[in-house]
Every structure is written in C-alpha cells, then in structure tokens.
Amino acid sequence: MENKYQVLLYDRLQENYAAFVSQWSAMSPPELVERAEEIYAAQMVKEHLMRSVDEQQAEWFLRFENPLEIMKDKWINENGMEMVHDEDFTHAVWAVMDCQDTESLYPLAPGVEPTPGRDDPVTVREFIERHPGASFDMMTPGGFVYLTPERAKLLLAGQSVKGHPGEIEYAMEITADELLNQEVIRANFNGDEWHMLSDEIREMTQKPPTLDQGVTMC
C-alpha cells in the first residue's frame, strides 16, 4: 500500500483523540471551559493535520505514542484559537520535526529507538538551508540580525551581515562563517518568519542561555 504510513497515522490520531474525549467527558463544565483552547486545538489537529503530511512525515509521527498531543501543543503555542489555515499546519509540522527536543518531551511508541545523534547541535547554516524562502529574526552573540529570504541566500553564499545591540546606529559586521557556524538554541515560527536564538557551539552539559522573548523550539 503506497500510503500505508498516512493510513496508520490517521488511525493513530483517531485513537489519540478518543483518549482525550474520554478524559474530557469526566470533567466538570468549569474544567471544560478552562480547557477550551486545548479541546479546540485537538479538534483542529484531528481534522486538518492529514492534509499537511506526506508519507515520510507520517512515518516520523508514528514514532510517537501520541502525535495528536505533539501537534496540539504546537498549535496552541503558535496559533491558539485563531482561524485554521493549511499553511499553518505545514509550518507547525516543520517546526516539531526540526525540534531536537521533541523526542525528549513526548514518549516514543513501544519498540521505537531514539534517533541517533538527535542531541547534536543544529547550526544556523543547517537551519536556514532547511527553510528556504523564510525570513529570520535572530538574537545572536553579535546582536540582533534580521534576514529576509534574499539576505539569507547571500549569507549562505558568504556575505557578512550586520548585528546591532538594539540600536541600528551601533551595528557591527558579523562574518558569514561566524554566524553560520553557531548553533540554534531556540526557534519558533510566527506568521511568515522564524524567531531564533543562536550561540557559539557549546558542550551539551551546559545550560542554554535564556531568551526574554520566550521563544521555544517546540
């Protein structure tokens, strides 16, 4: 069967949703009101996600016990109760699949082994190459950097960029090698651009710096 993983993912989503419904049915009306956003998000994911995943992506989601929960949480983080657009689900799928923390935050399905090398840092170069056509609003050690899709291409080609500490008149040059070889600490898609925090490659035992804007990878 050519689309077997998509069929299996559809069935998994129905099972996940049925489990959520069972939990909701045991709640009081006030509790349900408090969970309205979560209920809405779960319904939207169940009804719309399958339009946004291909066979390879469906296989990836099947690595987890509850792919509906993963996408529900991501939908709440990025969209809340907003109107549903298929492109929003597409970006949410990219975001959770790019997130190194997904396998740490959500249980894998029985018998599934963690992805080898999933804790390896993702460099700025790798991240930009994975998201062609996107804009990037970045906080880097050299200051704030904003990349349009055109500027991102130039950066990948070796052109330096300007970073500033909050005031453009104090902007300083950041070389392509310096920025592209940093690792992505946080990344979140919002509308039509990625909000990112990058830093020098660090030992995995060190804690990542905090980001005042509250940007998270998942």
Coordinates of N, CA and C in Angstrom, one line a residue:
M1 N 0.9 -1.2 0.0 CA 0.0 0.0 0.0 C 0.9 1.2 0.0
E2 N 0.7 2.1 -1.0 CA 1.6 3.2 -1.2 C 1.6 4.2 0.0
N3 N 0.4 4.5 0.5 CA 0.3 5.5 1.6 C 0.0 4.8 3.0
K4 N 0.7 3.7 3.2 CA 0.4 3.0 4.4 C 0.7 3.8 5.7
Y5 N 1.7 4.6 5.7 CA 2.0 5.4 6.9 C 1.0 6.5 7.2
Q6 N 0.5 7.0 6.1 CA -0.6 8.0 6.3 C -1.8 7.4 6.8
V7 N -2.1 6.2 6.4 CA -3.3 5.5 6.9 C -3.1 5.1 8.3
L8 N -1.9 4.7 8.7 CA -1.6 4.3 10.1 C -1.7 5.6 11.0
L9 N -1.2 6.7 10.5 CA -1.2 7.9 11.2 C -2.6 8.4 11.5
Y10 N -3.4 8.3 10.4 CA -4.8 8.7 10.6 C -5.5 7.9 11.7
D11 N -5.2 6.6 11.7 CA -5.8 5.7 12.8 C -5.3 6.1 14.1
R12 N -4.0 6.4 14.2 CA -3.3 6.8 15.5 C -4.0 8.1 16.0
L13 N -4.2 9.0 15.1 CA -4.8 10.3 15.5 C -6.2 10.0 16.1
Q14 N -7.0 9.1 15.5 CA -8.3 8.8 16.0 C -8.3 8.2 17.4
E15 N -7.3 7.3 17.6 CA -7.1 6.7 18.9 C -6.7 7.8 19.9
N16 N -5.8 8.6 19.6 CA -5.4 9.7 20.5 C -6.5 10.6 20.8
Y17 N -7.3 10.9 19.8 CA -8.5 11.8 20.1 C -9.5 11.2 21.0
A18 N -9.8 9.9 20.7 CA -10.7 9.2 21.6 C -10.3 9.2 23.0
A19 N -9.0 9.1 23.3 CA -8.4 9.1 24.6 C -8.6 10.5 25.3
F20 N -8.5 11.5 24.5 CA -8.7 12.9 25.0 C -10.2 13.0 25.3
V21 N -11.1 12.6 24.5 CA -12.5 12.7 24.7 C -12.9 12.0 26.0
S22 N -12.3 10.9 26.2 CA -12.6 10.1 27.5 C -12.2 10.9 28.7
Q23 N -11.1 11.6 28.6 CA -10.6 12.5 29.7 C -11.6 13.7 29.9
W24 N -12.0 14.3 28.8 CA -12.8 15.5 28.8 C -14.2 15.1 29.4
S25 N -14.7 13.9 29.1 CA -16.0 13.5 29.5 C -16.2 13.4 31.0
A26 N -15.0 13.2 31.7 CA -15.0 13.1 33.1 C -14.8 14.4 33.8
M27 N -14.7 15.5 33.1 CA -14.5 16.8 33.7 C -15.8 17.6 33.9
S28 N -15.8 18.5 34.8 CA -16.9 19.4 35.1 C -17.0 20.5 34.1
P29 N -18.2 21.1 33.9 CA -18.3 22.2 33.0 C -17.3 23.3 33.2
P30 N -17.0 23.8 34.4 CA -15.9 24.8 34.6 C -14.6 24.3 34.1
E31 N -14.3 23.0 34.4 CA -13.0 22.5 33.9 C -12.9 22.5 32.4
L32 N -14.0 22.2 31.8 CA -14.0 22.1 30.3 C -13.8 23.5 29.7
V33 N -14.4 24.5 30.4 CA -14.2 25.9 29.9 C -12.7 26.3 30.0
E34 N -12.1 25.9 31.1 CA -10.6 26.2 31.2 C -9.8 25.4 30.2
R35 N -10.3 24.3 29.7 CA -9.6 23.5 28.7 C -10.0 23.8 27.3
A36 N -10.8 24.9 27.1 CA -11.4 25.2 25.8 C -10.4 25.3 24.7
E37 N -9.3 25.9 24.9 CA -8.2 26.1 23.9 C -7.6 24.8 23.5
E38 N -7.4 23.9 24.5 CA -6.8 22.6 24.3 C -7.8 21.7 23.5
I39 N -9.1 21.8 23.8 CA -10.1 21.0 23.1 C -10.2 21.5 21.7
Y40 N -10.2 22.8 21.5 CA -10.2 23.3 20.1 C -9.0 22.9 19.3
A41 N -7.8 23.0 19.9 CA -6.6 22.6 19.2 C -6.6 21.1 18.8
A42 N -7.0 20.3 19.7 CA -7.1 18.8 19.4 C -8.0 18.6 18.3
Q43 N -9.2 19.2 18.3 CA -10.1 19.0 17.2 C -9.6 19.5 15.8
M44 N -8.9 20.6 15.9 CA -8.3 21.2 14.6 C -7.2 20.2 14.1
V45 N -6.4 19.7 15.0 CA -5.3 18.8 14.5 C -5.9 17.6 13.9
K46 N -6.9 17.0 14.6 CA -7.5 15.8 14.1 C -8.2 16.0 12.7
E47 N -8.8 17.1 12.5 CA -9.5 17.4 11.3 C -8.6 17.8 10.1
H48 N -7.5 18.5 10.4 CA -6.7 19.1 9.4 C -5.3 18.6 9.2
L49 N -4.7 17.9 10.1 CA -3.3 17.5 10.0 C -3.0 16.7 8.8
M50 N -3.9 15.7 8.5 CA -3.6 14.8 7.4 C -3.4 15.5 6.1
R51 N -3.9 16.7 5.9 CA -3.8 17.4 4.7 C -2.3 17.9 4.5
S52 N -1.6 18.0 5.6 CA -0.3 18.6 5.6 C 0.9 17.7 5.8
V53 N 0.7 16.4 5.8 CA 1.8 15.4 6.0 C 1.9 14.5 4.8
D54 N 3.1 14.3 4.3 CA 3.3 13.3 3.3 C 3.6 12.0 3.9
E55 N 4.0 11.0 3.1 CA 4.2 9.6 3.6 C 5.4 9.6 4.6
Q56 N 6.5 10.3 4.2 CA 7.7 10.3 5.0 C 7.4 11.0 6.4
Q57 N 6.7 12.1 6.4 CA 6.3 12.8 7.6 C 5.4 12.0 8.5
A58 N 4.5 11.3 7.8 CA 3.6 10.4 8.6 C 4.4 9.3 9.3
E59 N 5.4 8.7 8.6 CA 6.2 7.7 9.2 C 6.9 8.3 10.5
W60 N 7.4 9.5 10.4 CA 8.1 10.2 11.5 C 7.1 10.3 12.7
F61 N 5.9 10.8 12.5 CA 5.0 11.0 13.5 C 4.6 9.7 14.2
L62 N 4.6 8.6 13.5 CA 4.3 7.3 14.0 C 5.3 6.8 15.0
R63 N 6.5 7.5 15.1 CA 7.5 7.1 16.1 C 7.0 7.4 17.5
F64 N 5.9 8.2 17.6 CA 5.4 8.7 18.9 C 4.1 8.1 19.3
E65 N 3.9 7.9 20.6 CA 2.7 7.4 21.1 C 1.5 8.3 20.8
N66 N 1.7 9.6 20.9 CA 0.6 10.5 20.8 C 0.9 11.7 19.9
P67 N 1.0 11.5 18.6 CA 1.3 12.6 17.7 C 0.2 13.7 17.8
L68 N -1.0 13.4 18.1 CA -2.0 14.4 18.3 C -1.6 15.4 19.4
E69 N -1.1 14.9 20.5 CA -0.7 15.7 21.6 C 0.4 16.7 21.1
I70 N 1.4 16.1 20.4 CA 2.5 16.9 19.9 C 2.0 18.1 19.1
M71 N 1.2 17.8 18.1 CA 0.7 18.9 17.2 C -0.3 19.8 18.0
K72 N -1.1 19.3 18.9 CA -2.0 20.1 19.7 C -1.2 21.1 20.5
D73 N -0.1 20.7 21.1 CA 0.7 21.6 21.9 C 1.3 22.7 21.0
K74 N 1.8 22.3 19.8 CA 2.4 23.2 18.9 C 1.4 24.2 18.4
W75 N 0.2 23.7 18.1 CA -0.8 24.6 17.6 C -1.2 25.7 18.6
I76 N -1.3 25.3 19.8 CA -1.6 26.2 20.9 C -0.5 27.3 21.0
N77 N 0.8 26.8 21.0 CA 1.9 27.7 21.1 C 2.0 28.7 20.0
E78 N 1.6 28.3 18.8 CA 1.8 29.2 17.6 C 0.5 29.9 17.2
N79 N -0.7 29.3 17.5 CA -1.9 29.9 16.9 C -3.1 30.1 17.9
G80 N -3.1 29.3 19.0 CA -4.2 29.5 19.9 C -5.5 29.2 19.3
M81 N -6.5 30.1 19.4 CA -7.8 29.9 18.9 C -8.1 30.6 17.5
E82 N -7.0 30.9 16.8 CA -7.1 31.6 15.5 C -7.7 30.7 14.5
M83 N -8.1 31.3 13.4 CA -8.7 30.6 12.3 C -7.7 29.6 11.7
V84 N -8.1 28.5 11.2 CA -7.2 27.5 10.7 C -6.9 27.7 9.2
H85 N -5.6 27.6 8.9 CA -5.2 27.7 7.5 C -4.2 26.5 7.3
D86 N -4.3 25.8 6.2 CA -3.5 24.7 5.9 C -2.0 25.0 6.0
E87 N -1.6 26.2 5.6 CA -0.2 26.5 5.6 C 0.3 26.6 7.0
D88 N -0.6 26.9 8.0 CA -0.2 27.0 9.4 C 0.2 25.6 9.9
F89 N -0.6 24.6 9.5 CA -0.3 23.2 9.9 C 1.0 22.8 9.2
T90 N 1.3 23.2 8.0 CA 2.5 22.8 7.3 C 3.7 23.4 8.1
H91 N 3.7 24.6 8.5 CA 4.8 25.2 9.3 C 4.9 24.5 10.6
A92 N 3.8 24.2 11.3 CA 3.8 23.5 12.6 C 4.5 22.2 12.4
V93 N 4.2 21.4 11.4 CA 4.8 20.1 11.1 C 6.3 20.3 11.0
W94 N 6.8 21.3 10.2 CA 8.2 21.5 10.0 C 8.8 21.8 11.4
A95 N 8.2 22.6 12.2 CA 8.7 23.1 13.5 C 9.0 21.9 14.4
V96 N 8.0 21.0 14.6 CA 8.2 19.9 15.5 C 9.1 18.9 15.0
M97 N 9.2 18.7 13.7 CA 10.2 17.8 13.1 C 11.6 18.3 13.2
D98 N 11.8 19.6 13.2 CA 13.1 20.2 13.3 C 13.5 20.3 14.7
C99 N 12.6 20.2 15.7 CA 12.9 20.4 17.1 C 13.7 19.2 17.6
Q100 N 14.9 19.5 18.2 CA 15.7 18.4 18.8 C 15.1 17.9 20.0
D101 N 14.2 18.7 20.7 CA 13.7 18.3 22.0 C 12.4 17.4 21.9
T102 N 11.8 17.3 20.7 CA 10.6 16.6 20.6 C 10.6 15.2 21.2
E103 N 11.7 14.4 20.9 CA 11.8 13.1 21.4 C 12.0 13.0 22.9
S104 N 12.5 14.1 23.5 CA 12.7 14.2 24.9 C 11.4 14.6 25.7
L105 N 10.6 15.4 25.0 CA 9.4 15.9 25.6 C 8.2 15.0 25.5
Y106 N 8.2 14.1 24.5 CA 7.0 13.2 24.2 C 7.4 11.8 24.1
P107 N 6.7 10.9 24.7 CA 7.0 9.5 24.7 C 7.0 8.8 23.3
L108 N 8.0 8.0 23.0 CA 8.0 7.3 21.8 C 7.1 6.1 21.9
A109 N 6.7 5.6 20.7 CA 5.8 4.4 20.6 C 6.7 3.2 21.1
P110 N 6.0 2.2 21.6 CA 6.7 1.0 22.1 C 7.6 0.4 21.0
G111 N 8.8 0.1 21.4 CA 9.7 -0.5 20.4 C 10.5 0.4 19.5
V112 N 10.2 1.7 19.6 CA 10.9 2.7 18.8 C 12.2 3.2 19.6
E113 N 13.3 3.2 18.9 CA 14.5 3.7 19.4 C 14.7 5.2 19.2
P114 N 15.4 5.9 20.1 CA 15.6 7.3 19.9 C 16.5 7.5 18.6
T115 N 16.3 8.6 17.9 CA 17.1 8.9 16.7 C 18.6 9.1 17.1
P116 N 19.5 8.4 16.4 CA 20.9 8.6 16.7 C 21.3 10.0 16.4
G117 N 22.1 10.6 17.3 CA 22.6 11.9 17.0 C 21.6 13.0 17.2
R118 N 20.4 12.7 17.8 CA 19.4 13.8 17.9 C 19.8 14.9 18.8
D119 N 20.8 14.7 19.7 CA 21.3 15.7 20.6 C 22.4 16.6 20.0
D120 N 22.8 16.2 18.7 CA 23.8 17.0 18.1 C 23.3 18.4 17.8
P121 N 24.1 19.4 17.9 CA 23.6 20.8 17.7 C 23.2 21.0 16.2
V122 N 22.2 21.8 16.0 CA 21.8 22.3 14.7 C 22.4 23.6 14.4
T123 N 23.2 23.8 13.4 CA 23.8 25.0 13.1 C 22.9 26.0 12.4
V124 N 23.2 27.3 12.5 CA 22.4 28.3 11.8 C 22.4 28.0 10.3
R125 N 23.5 27.5 9.7 CA 23.6 27.2 8.3 C 22.6 26.1 8.0
E126 N 22.6 25.0 8.8 CA 21.7 23.9 8.6 C 20.2 24.3 8.7
F127 N 19.9 25.2 9.7 CA 18.6 25.6 9.9 C 18.1 26.5 8.7
I128 N 18.9 27.4 8.2 CA 18.5 28.2 7.1 C 18.3 27.4 5.8
E129 N 19.2 26.4 5.6 CA 19.1 25.6 4.4 C 17.8 24.7 4.5
R130 N 17.3 24.4 5.7 CA 16.1 23.6 5.8 C 14.8 24.4 5.5
H131 N 15.0 25.7 5.6 CA 13.8 26.6 5.5 C 14.0 27.7 4.4
P132 N 14.1 27.2 3.2 CA 14.3 28.2 2.1 C 13.0 29.1 1.9
G133 N 13.2 30.3 1.6 CA 12.1 31.2 1.4 C 11.6 31.9 2.7
A134 N 12.1 31.5 3.8 CA 11.7 32.1 5.1 C 12.5 33.3 5.5
S135 N 12.0 34.1 6.4 CA 12.8 35.2 7.0 C 13.2 34.8 8.4
F136 N 14.2 35.4 8.9 CA 14.8 35.0 10.2 C 15.1 36.2 11.1
D137 N 14.4 36.3 12.2 CA 14.6 37.4 13.2 C 15.5 36.7 14.3
M138 N 16.7 37.1 14.4 CA 17.7 36.4 15.2 C 18.3 37.2 16.3
M139 N 18.5 36.6 17.5 CA 19.3 37.2 18.5 C 20.5 36.3 18.6
T140 N 21.7 37.0 18.3 CA 23.0 36.3 18.2 C 23.9 36.9 19.2
P141 N 25.1 36.2 19.5 CA 26.1 36.9 20.4 C 26.6 38.2 19.9
G142 N 26.5 38.4 18.6 CA 26.9 39.7 18.0 C 25.8 40.7 17.9
G143 N 24.6 40.4 18.4 CA 23.5 41.4 18.4 C 22.3 40.8 17.6
F144 N 21.3 41.7 17.4 CA 20.1 41.3 16.6 C 20.4 41.3 15.1
V145 N 19.9 40.3 14.4 CA 20.1 40.2 13.0 C 18.8 39.8 12.4
Y146 N 18.4 40.5 11.3 CA 17.2 40.2 10.6 C 17.6 39.8 9.1
L147 N 17.1 38.7 8.7 CA 17.4 38.2 7.4 C 16.1 38.0 6.6
T148 N 16.0 38.7 5.5 CA 15.0 38.4 4.5 C 15.4 37.1 3.8
P149 N 14.5 36.5 3.0 CA 14.9 35.3 2.2 C 16.1 35.6 1.3
E150 N 16.2 36.8 0.7 CA 17.3 37.2 -0.2 C 18.6 37.3 0.6
R151 N 18.5 38.0 1.8 CA 19.7 38.1 2.6 C 20.2 36.8 3.2
A152 N 19.3 35.9 3.4 CA 19.7 34.6 3.9 C 20.5 33.9 2.8
K153 N 20.1 34.0 1.6 CA 20.8 33.4 0.5 C 22.2 34.0 0.4
L154 N 22.3 35.3 0.5 CA 23.6 36.0 0.5 C 24.5 35.5 1.6
L155 N 23.9 35.3 2.8 CA 24.7 34.9 3.9 C 25.2 33.5 3.6
L156 N 24.4 32.6 3.1 CA 24.9 31.2 2.8 C 26.0 31.3 1.7
A157 N 25.9 32.3 0.9 CA 27.0 32.5 -0.2 C 28.2 33.1 0.4
G158 N 28.3 33.5 1.6 CA 29.5 34.0 2.2 C 29.5 35.5 2.5
Q159 N 28.4 36.2 2.3 CA 28.3 37.6 2.6 C 28.0 37.9 4.1
S160 N 28.8 38.8 4.6 CA 28.6 39.1 6.1 C 27.3 39.9 6.3
V161 N 26.9 40.0 7.5 CA 25.6 40.7 7.9 C 25.9 41.7 9.0
K162 N 25.0 42.5 9.3 CA 25.1 43.5 10.4 C 24.3 43.0 11.6
G163 N 24.9 43.1 12.8 CA 24.2 42.8 14.0 C 24.3 44.1 14.9
H164 N 23.2 44.3 15.6 CA 23.1 45.5 16.5 C 22.6 45.2 17.8
P165 N 23.0 45.9 18.9 CA 22.5 45.6 20.3 C 21.2 46.2 20.6
G166 N 20.4 46.6 19.6 CA 19.1 47.2 19.9 C 19.0 48.5 19.2
E167 N 20.1 49.2 18.9 CA 20.1 50.4 18.2 C 20.9 50.2 16.9
I168 N 20.2 50.5 15.7 CA 20.8 50.2 14.4 C 22.1 51.0 14.2
E169 N 22.2 52.2 14.8 CA 23.4 53.0 14.5 C 24.6 52.4 15.1
Y170 N 24.5 51.5 16.0 CA 25.6 50.8 16.7 C 25.9 49.4 16.0
A171 N 25.4 49.2 14.8 CA 25.5 47.9 14.2 C 27.0 47.6 13.9
M172 N 27.3 46.3 14.0 CA 28.7 45.9 13.7 C 28.6 44.7 12.7
E173 N 29.6 44.5 12.0 CA 29.7 43.4 11.0 C 29.8 42.0 11.7
I174 N 29.1 41.1 11.2 CA 29.2 39.7 11.6 C 29.5 38.9 10.4
T175 N 30.6 38.2 10.4 CA 31.0 37.4 9.2 C 30.1 36.2 9.0
A176 N 30.0 35.7 7.8 CA 29.2 34.6 7.5 C 29.6 33.3 8.2
D177 N 31.0 33.1 8.3 CA 31.5 31.9 9.0 C 31.1 32.0 10.5
E178 N 31.2 33.2 11.0 CA 30.9 33.3 12.5 C 29.5 33.0 12.8
L179 N 28.6 33.5 12.0 CA 27.1 33.3 12.2 C 26.7 31.9 11.8
L180 N 27.0 31.5 10.7 CA 26.6 30.2 10.2 C 27.0 29.0 11.0
N181 N 28.1 29.1 11.7 CA 28.7 28.0 12.5 C 28.2 28.0 13.9
Q182 N 27.3 29.0 14.3 CA 26.7 29.0 15.6 C 25.6 27.9 15.6
E183 N 25.2 27.5 16.8 CA 24.1 26.6 16.9 C 22.8 27.3 17.3
V184 N 21.7 26.7 16.8 CA 20.4 27.3 17.1 C 19.9 26.7 18.5
I185 N 19.7 27.7 19.4 CA 19.3 27.3 20.8 C 17.8 27.3 20.9
R186 N 17.1 28.3 20.3 CA 15.6 28.3 20.3 C 15.2 28.8 18.9
A187 N 14.0 28.3 18.5 CA 13.5 28.7 17.2 C 12.0 28.5 17.3
N188 N 11.2 29.5 16.8 CA 9.8 29.4 16.8 C 9.2 30.1 15.6
F189 N 8.3 29.5 14.9 CA 7.8 30.1 13.7 C 6.6 30.9 14.0
N190 N 6.5 32.2 13.5 CA 5.4 33.1 13.8 C 5.0 33.8 12.6
G191 N 3.9 33.4 12.0 CA 3.4 34.1 10.8 C 4.2 33.7 9.6
D192 N 5.2 34.5 9.2 CA 6.0 34.3 8.0 C 7.5 34.3 8.3
E193 N 7.9 34.2 9.5 CA 9.3 34.3 9.9 C 9.6 33.5 11.1
W194 N 10.9 33.1 11.2 CA 11.4 32.4 12.3 C 12.0 33.3 13.3
H195 N 11.7 33.2 14.6 CA 12.4 33.9 15.7 C 13.4 33.0 16.3
M196 N 14.6 33.4 16.3 CA 15.7 32.4 16.7 C 16.6 33.0 17.7
L197 N 17.2 32.2 18.5 CA 18.3 32.5 19.4 C 19.5 31.6 19.1
S198 N 20.6 32.2 18.8 CA 21.8 31.4 18.4 C 22.9 31.7 19.4
D199 N 23.9 30.7 19.5 CA 25.0 30.9 20.3 C 26.2 30.1 19.8
E200 N 27.4 30.3 20.3 CA 28.5 29.5 19.9 C 28.3 28.1 20.3
I201 N 28.8 27.2 19.5 CA 28.7 25.7 19.8 C 29.2 25.5 21.2
R202 N 28.4 24.8 22.1 CA 28.8 24.6 23.5 C 28.7 23.2 23.8
E203 N 29.3 22.8 24.9 CA 29.2 21.4 25.4 C 27.8 21.1 25.8
M204 N 27.3 19.9 25.5 CA 25.9 19.6 25.8 C 25.6 19.6 27.2
T205 N 26.5 19.6 28.1 CA 26.2 19.6 29.5 C 25.9 21.0 30.0
Q206 N 26.2 22.0 29.2 CA 26.0 23.4 29.7 C 24.5 23.7 29.4
K207 N 23.9 24.6 30.2 CA 22.6 25.1 30.0 C 22.5 26.2 29.0
P208 N 21.5 26.2 28.1 CA 21.4 27.2 27.1 C 21.0 28.5 27.8
P209 N 21.4 29.7 27.2 CA 21.0 31.0 27.8 C 19.5 31.2 27.7
T210 N 19.0 32.0 28.5 CA 17.5 32.3 28.4 C 17.3 33.4 27.4
L211 N 16.0 33.4 26.9 CA 15.6 34.4 25.9 C 14.4 35.2 26.4
D212 N 14.6 36.4 26.6 CA 13.5 37.2 27.2 C 12.2 37.1 26.4
Q213 N 12.3 37.0 25.1 CA 11.1 36.9 24.3 C 10.3 35.6 24.5
G214 N 10.8 34.6 25.2 CA 10.1 33.4 25.4 C 10.0 32.5 24.2
V215 N 10.9 32.6 23.3 CA 10.9 31.7 22.1 C 11.3 30.3 22.5
T216 N 10.6 29.3 22.0 CA 10.9 27.9 22.4 C 11.0 27.1 21.1
M217 N 11.7 26.0 21.1 CA 11.9 25.2 19.9 C 10.6 24.4 19.7
C218 N 9.9 23.9 20.7 CA 8.7 23.1 20.5 C 7.5 23.8 21.0

